[in-house]
Coordinates of C-alpha atoms in Angstrom, one line a residue:
X612 CA 14.8 8.1 -14.3
X613 CA 12.7 10.3 -12.1
X614 CA 13.5 11.4 -8.9
X615 CA 11.5 10.5 -6.6
X616 CA 10.9 6.9 -7.7
X617 CA 9.2 3.9 -6.4
X618 CA 11.1 1.0 -6.9
X619 CA 9.2 -2.8 -7.0
X620 CA 11.0 -6.1 -6.8
X621 CA 9.7 -8.8 -8.9
X622 CA 10.4 -12.1 -7.8
X623 CA 9.4 -14.3 -10.6
X624 CA 10.9 -11.8 -13.0
X625 CA 14.4 -11.6 -11.1
X626 CA 14.2 -7.8 -12.0
X627 CA 14.0 -4.4 -10.2
X628 CA 11.4 -2.0 -11.8
X629 CA 11.9 1.7 -11.3
X630 CA 8.4 3.7 -11.6
X631 CA 7.5 7.3 -12.0
X632 CA 5.0 7.6 -9.1
X633 CA 3.2 10.4 -11.0
X634 CA 2.1 8.5 -14.1
X635 CA 2.7 5.0 -12.3
X636 CA 4.5 3.7 -15.4
X637 CA 7.7 1.5 -15.5
X638 CA 10.4 3.8 -16.6
X639 CA 13.5 1.1 -16.2
X640 CA 14.5 -2.4 -15.3
X641 CA 17.5 -3.6 -13.5
X642 CA 18.4 -7.5 -13.0
X643 CA 17.8 -8.4 -9.4
X644 CA 19.6 -12.2 -9.4
X645 CA 17.8 -15.0 -8.4
X646 CA 14.9 -15.4 -6.0
X647 CA 14.8 -11.6 -5.0
X648 CA 12.5 -10.8 -2.0
X649 CA 13.4 -7.3 -0.2
X650 CA 14.9 -4.0 -1.4
X651 CA 16.3 -0.9 0.2
X652 CA 18.1 1.6 -0.8
X653 CA 21.3 3.7 0.3
X654 CA 21.0 6.8 2.0
X655 CA 22.2 8.7 -0.8
X656 CA 19.2 7.2 -3.2
X657 CA 21.3 6.1 -5.7
X658 CA 22.0 2.6 -4.9
X659 CA 19.4 -0.7 -4.3
X660 CA 20.4 -3.7 -2.7
X661 CA 18.4 -6.5 -3.3
X662 CA 18.3 -9.8 -1.1
X663 CA 18.8 -13.1 -2.9
X664 CA 16.5 -15.8 -0.6
X665 CA 16.2 -19.1 -2.2
X666 CA 15.1 -20.3 1.4
X667 CA 18.8 -20.7 2.1
X668 CA 19.9 -21.7 -1.2
X669 CA 21.7 -18.5 -2.2
X670 CA 24.3 -16.2 -0.4
X671 CA 24.4 -13.1 -2.3
X672 CA 22.8 -9.4 -2.2
X673 CA 22.5 -7.8 -5.6
X674 CA 23.5 -4.3 -6.2
X675 CA 22.0 -1.9 -8.6
X676 CA 22.9 1.8 -9.8
X677 CA 19.7 3.4 -10.0
X678 CA 20.6 6.7 -12.0
X679 CA 22.7 4.4 -14.6
X680 CA 20.1 1.8 -14.5
X681 CA 22.8 -0.9 -14.4
X682 CA 23.8 -3.9 -12.2
X683 CA 26.8 -3.5 -10.1
X684 CA 28.6 -6.3 -8.7
X685 CA 26.7 -8.6 -6.2
X686 CA 27.8 -8.7 -2.5
X687 CA 28.9 -12.1 -1.8
X688 CA 28.0 -13.3 1.6
X689 CA 30.4 -16.4 1.8
X690 CA 29.3 -18.9 4.3
X691 CA 26.1 -17.1 5.3
X692 CA 23.0 -17.9 3.3
X693 CA 19.3 -17.2 2.9
X694 CA 19.6 -13.5 3.3
X695 CA 16.2 -11.8 3.5
X696 CA 15.5 -8.8 5.7
X697 CA 17.4 -5.4 4.9
X698 CA 17.9 -2.3 6.6
X699 CA 20.2 0.8 6.6
X700 CA 21.3 2.5 9.5
X701 CA 24.8 4.6 10.1
X702 CA 25.5 4.3 6.4
X703 CA 25.9 0.5 6.7
X704 CA 23.6 -2.2 5.5
X705 CA 22.0 -4.9 7.9
X706 CA 20.6 -8.0 6.9
X707 CA 19.4 -11.4 8.0
X708 CA 20.8 -14.7 6.7
X709 CA 18.4 -17.2 8.0
X710 CA 20.1 -20.4 7.0
X711 CA 22.9 -19.6 9.4
X712 CA 20.3 -17.9 12.4
X713 CA 22.2 -14.6 12.5
X714 CA 22.1 -11.1 11.5
X715 CA 24.9 -9.1 9.6
X716 CA 26.3 -5.9 8.7
X717 CA 27.8 -5.0 5.3
X718 CA 30.1 -1.7 5.3
X719 CA 29.6 -0.1 1.5
X720 CA 32.5 2.0 1.9
X721 CA 34.9 -1.1 2.8
X722 CA 33.2 -3.6 0.9
X723 CA 33.0 -5.9 3.5
X724 CA 31.1 -7.8 6.3
X725 CA 32.2 -6.1 9.6
X726 CA 29.8 -7.5 12.4
X727 CA 27.9 -10.8 12.6
X728 CA 25.5 -11.9 15.6
X729 CA 23.4 -15.1 16.0
X730 CA 20.2 -15.2 17.0
X731 CA 19.7 -18.9 17.6
X732 CA 16.0 -18.7 16.4
X733 CA 14.7 -20.6 13.3
X734 CA 13.8 -18.1 10.3
X735 CA 15.2 -15.0 11.6
X736 CA 13.4 -13.0 8.6
X737 CA 12.8 -9.0 9.0
X738 CA 15.1 -6.6 10.5
X739 CA 14.8 -3.2 11.7
X740 CA 17.8 -0.9 13.4
X741 CA 17.4 2.2 16.0
X742 CA 18.1 5.6 14.9
X743 CA 20.7 5.4 17.7
X744 CA 22.1 2.1 16.5
X745 CA 22.0 0.3 19.9
X746 CA 19.1 -1.6 19.5
X747 CA 18.0 -4.1 16.7
X748 CA 14.5 -5.9 16.2
X749 CA 14.1 -9.3 14.2
X750 CA 11.1 -11.5 13.6
X751 CA 11.9 -15.3 13.9
X752 CA 9.1 -16.9 11.9
X753 CA 9.2 -20.6 12.6
X754 CA 10.2 -19.9 16.3
X755 CA 7.3 -17.7 16.9
X756 CA 9.5 -14.8 18.6
X757 CA 10.8 -11.2 18.3
X758 CA 14.4 -10.9 19.1
X759 CA 15.7 -7.5 20.9
X760 CA 19.2 -6.9 20.7
X761 CA 20.7 -4.4 22.9
X762 CA 24.1 -2.8 22.9
X763 CA 26.1 -2.9 25.9
X764 CA 29.3 -0.9 26.6
X765 CA 31.9 -1.3 29.5
X766 CA 33.8 1.9 30.4
X767 CA 37.3 1.6 31.8
X768 CA 37.6 1.4 35.5
X769 CA 38.1 -1.4 38.2
X770 CA 36.6 -4.7 37.7
X771 CA 33.3 -5.5 39.4
X772 CA 34.0 -6.1 43.1
X773 CA 37.2 -4.6 43.3
X774 CA 36.5 -1.2 43.6
X775 CA 40.3 -0.8 44.5
X776 CA 41.9 -3.0 42.1
X777 CA 44.1 -1.7 39.3
X778 CA 41.8 -0.3 36.2
X779 CA 41.0 -2.3 33.5
X780 CA 40.8 -0.8 29.8
X781 CA 37.5 -0.1 27.9
X782 CA 36.2 -3.1 26.4
X783 CA 34.2 -3.3 23.1
X784 CA 30.7 -3.0 23.0
X785 CA 28.6 -6.7 23.3
X786 CA 25.2 -7.5 22.4
X787 CA 22.5 -8.8 24.6
X788 CA 19.5 -10.8 23.1
X789 CA 15.8 -10.8 24.7
X790 CA 13.8 -13.4 22.8
X791 CA 10.0 -12.5 23.3
X792 CA 7.5 -15.2 22.3
X793 CA 4.6 -14.3 20.2
X794 CA 2.7 -16.4 17.9
X795 CA 3.4 -19.3 15.4
X796 CA 4.6 -17.5 12.0
X797 CA 5.6 -14.2 13.6
X798 CA 7.1 -12.3 10.4
X799 CA 5.7 -8.8 9.2
X800 CA 6.3 -6.3 12.1
X801 CA 7.0 -2.7 12.4
X802 CA 7.8 -0.2 15.3
X803 CA 5.6 2.9 16.3
X804 CA 7.0 6.0 15.2
X805 CA 7.1 7.0 18.9
X806 CA 9.3 4.1 19.3
X807 CA 7.2 3.0 22.1
X808 CA 5.5 -0.2 20.3
X809 CA 6.1 -3.0 18.4
X810 CA 3.2 -4.8 16.5
X811 CA 3.9 -8.2 14.9
X812 CA 1.2 -10.0 13.1
X813 CA 1.1 -13.8 13.5
X814 CA 0.1 -15.7 10.7
X815 CA -0.6 -19.0 11.8
X816 CA -3.2 -18.0 14.5
X817 CA -4.1 -14.7 12.6
X818 CA -3.5 -12.6 15.8
X819 CA -1.2 -9.4 16.3
X820 CA 1.2 -9.2 19.3
X821 CA 1.8 -5.9 21.0
X822 CA 5.1 -5.4 22.9
X823 CA 5.7 -2.9 24.9
X824 CA 9.1 -1.6 24.1
X825 CA 10.6 -0.5 27.5
X826 CA 9.4 -3.6 29.3
X827 CA 10.1 -5.8 26.5
X828 CA 6.8 -7.6 27.3
X829 CA 3.8 -8.4 25.0
X830 CA 0.9 -6.0 26.7
X831 CA -1.8 -7.7 24.2
X832 CA -2.7 -9.9 21.6
X833 CA -5.5 -8.7 19.2
X834 CA -7.7 -11.1 17.4
X835 CA -7.2 -9.8 14.2
X836 CA -8.3 -12.2 12.0
X837 CA -5.1 -11.9 9.5
X838 CA -4.2 -15.3 8.9
X839 CA -1.5 -15.8 6.5
X840 CA -0.1 -12.2 7.4
X841 CA 2.9 -11.3 5.5
X842 CA 3.6 -7.8 6.2
X843 CA 2.5 -4.9 8.8
X844 CA 3.4 -1.3 8.4
X845 CA 2.1 2.1 10.3
X846 CA 1.4 4.9 8.7
X847 CA 3.9 8.1 8.9
X848 CA 1.4 9.4 11.6
X849 CA 1.3 6.3 13.5
X850 CA -2.1 6.5 13.8
X851 CA -3.2 3.3 11.4
X852 CA -1.5 -0.2 10.8
X853 CA -1.7 -2.2 7.5
X854 CA -1.6 -5.8 7.4
X855 CA -1.3 -7.6 4.2
X856 CA -1.7 -11.7 3.6
X857 CA -0.6 -13.8 1.0
X858 CA -3.9 -16.3 1.7
X859 CA -6.5 -13.7 1.9
X860 CA -8.3 -11.1 -0.6
X861 CA -8.1 -8.1 1.9
X862 CA -5.8 -5.3 3.4
X863 CA -6.6 -5.3 6.6
X864 CA -6.5 -1.8 8.2
X865 CA -6.2 -1.0 12.2
X866 CA -6.8 2.2 14.2
X867 CA -3.8 2.2 16.4
X868 CA -5.3 4.1 19.4
X869 CA -8.3 2.1 19.6
X870 CA -6.6 -1.3 18.5
X871 CA -9.5 -2.1 16.3
X872 CA -9.9 -3.0 12.8
X873 CA -11.6 -0.5 10.9
X874 CA -11.4 -1.2 7.2
X875 CA -10.7 -4.4 4.9
X876 CA -9.6 -3.4 1.3
X877 CA -10.0 -5.6 -1.5
X878 CA -7.2 -6.3 -3.7
X879 CA -7.3 -10.0 -4.9
X880 CA -5.8 -13.3 -4.3
X881 CA -3.3 -12.0 -1.7
X882 CA -0.3 -9.2 -1.1
X883 CA 2.5 -9.0 0.2
X884 CA 5.2 -5.9 0.6
X885 CA 3.8 -2.4 1.7
X886 CA 5.2 1.1 1.5
X887 CA 4.1 4.5 2.8
X888 CA 4.6 7.0 0.4
X889 CA 7.1 10.1 2.0
X890 CA 4.4 12.5 2.2
X891 CA 1.9 10.4 3.5
X892 CA -0.8 10.6 1.1
X893 CA -0.6 6.9 -0.3
X894 CA 0.3 3.3 0.6
X895 CA 1.6 0.8 -2.2
X896 CA 0.8 -2.4 -1.8
X897 CA 2.4 -5.7 -3.7
X898 CA -0.4 -7.8 -4.7
X899 CA 1.9 -10.7 -5.6
X900 CA -0.6 -13.5 -6.8
X901 CA -2.3 -11.1 -9.5
X902 CA 1.0 -9.4 -10.3
X903 CA 0.1 -5.9 -10.1
X904 CA 0.9 -3.2 -7.1
X905 CA -2.1 -1.5 -5.7
X906 CA -2.1 2.5 -4.9
X907 CA -4.3 3.2 -2.0
X908 CA -5.5 6.7 -0.7
X909 CA -4.5 7.1 2.7
X910 CA -7.5 9.5 3.3
X911 CA -10.3 7.7 1.7
X912 CA -8.6 4.2 1.9
X913 CA -9.8 3.5 -1.7
X914 CA -7.8 2.1 -4.4
X915 CA -6.9 5.0 -6.6
X916 CA -4.4 3.3 -8.9
X917 CA -2.8 0.1 -10.3
X918 CA 1.0 -0.2 -11.5
X919 CA 1.4 -3.5 -13.7
X920 CA 5.1 -3.7 -13.2
X921 CA 5.9 -7.5 -13.6
X922 CA 5.5 -10.8 -12.5
X923 CA 5.2 -11.5 -8.5
X924 CA 6.0 -8.0 -7.2
X925 CA 7.0 -8.2 -3.4
X926 CA 9.9 -5.7 -1.7
X927 CA 9.1 -2.2 -2.4
X928 CA 11.2 0.7 -1.5
X929 CA 11.2 4.5 -2.1
X930 CA 14.5 6.2 -3.9
X931 CA 15.2 9.9 -4.5
X932 CA 18.7 11.5 -5.2
X933 CA 20.1 14.8 -6.5

């Protein structure tokens, strides 16, 4: 297959399509397991991981060798069900497990889950991990909230309140959660490239909540008219935000600086996954109800191509290997 390649996850076909971004043609397919929703690629670009969601029915993450174009043994999550959001950080795979209200971490080098943390929130759905690995963000759809998970370390030294007491050994890190109320059915979210803000689209109200990450507070709620919002993604320069809706015909484009809606791009009966091309020239959008992926020029904000990858495209990813 070509490198780099665009990956399109197809829910109804239960497969992963490998697309040549130059010709916009499918050049390979790999099985994706039951009800696949999200896809992420390993840091070396050669392995794809796909969450088998099923609304809590399944407990596996499918794995594919992209170079050989073949399935690898799936990750068995055991008692954890409903994996959805995926994120690679620090060579490990982070995931959400909705049915258990937890997030977890899988170590590919050891082939096992090495960390789990509960959120106590309903439908913990999407996940983002900071580059420094000390903060995790999740959206909790049915609770209408965003979780901030912060790693806290305890160095060796005297116990609190007893400065002259015997030193205590260093304790392992623990995580502290801050739950921030936003709007009903908060699902698609993204962090600005400068790391200062988090924007989340609230599907029921059609609003966008803007959270100041330093203070962990909602600073503004935009009356954005994005009911049914599914995903929200920033351009690589952080100047624009794109919001897709599964129940609307338009892809909404917002100017981040002015907080204003600057364009609605007509795509069809609805849209889901959004992916920015690494060079910042294009954005790809899964038009799930109409079974194609739209290719949009980020300068003109016009549709310039169409990828007929298969039935019900959703998750998108970019893969590049040597």
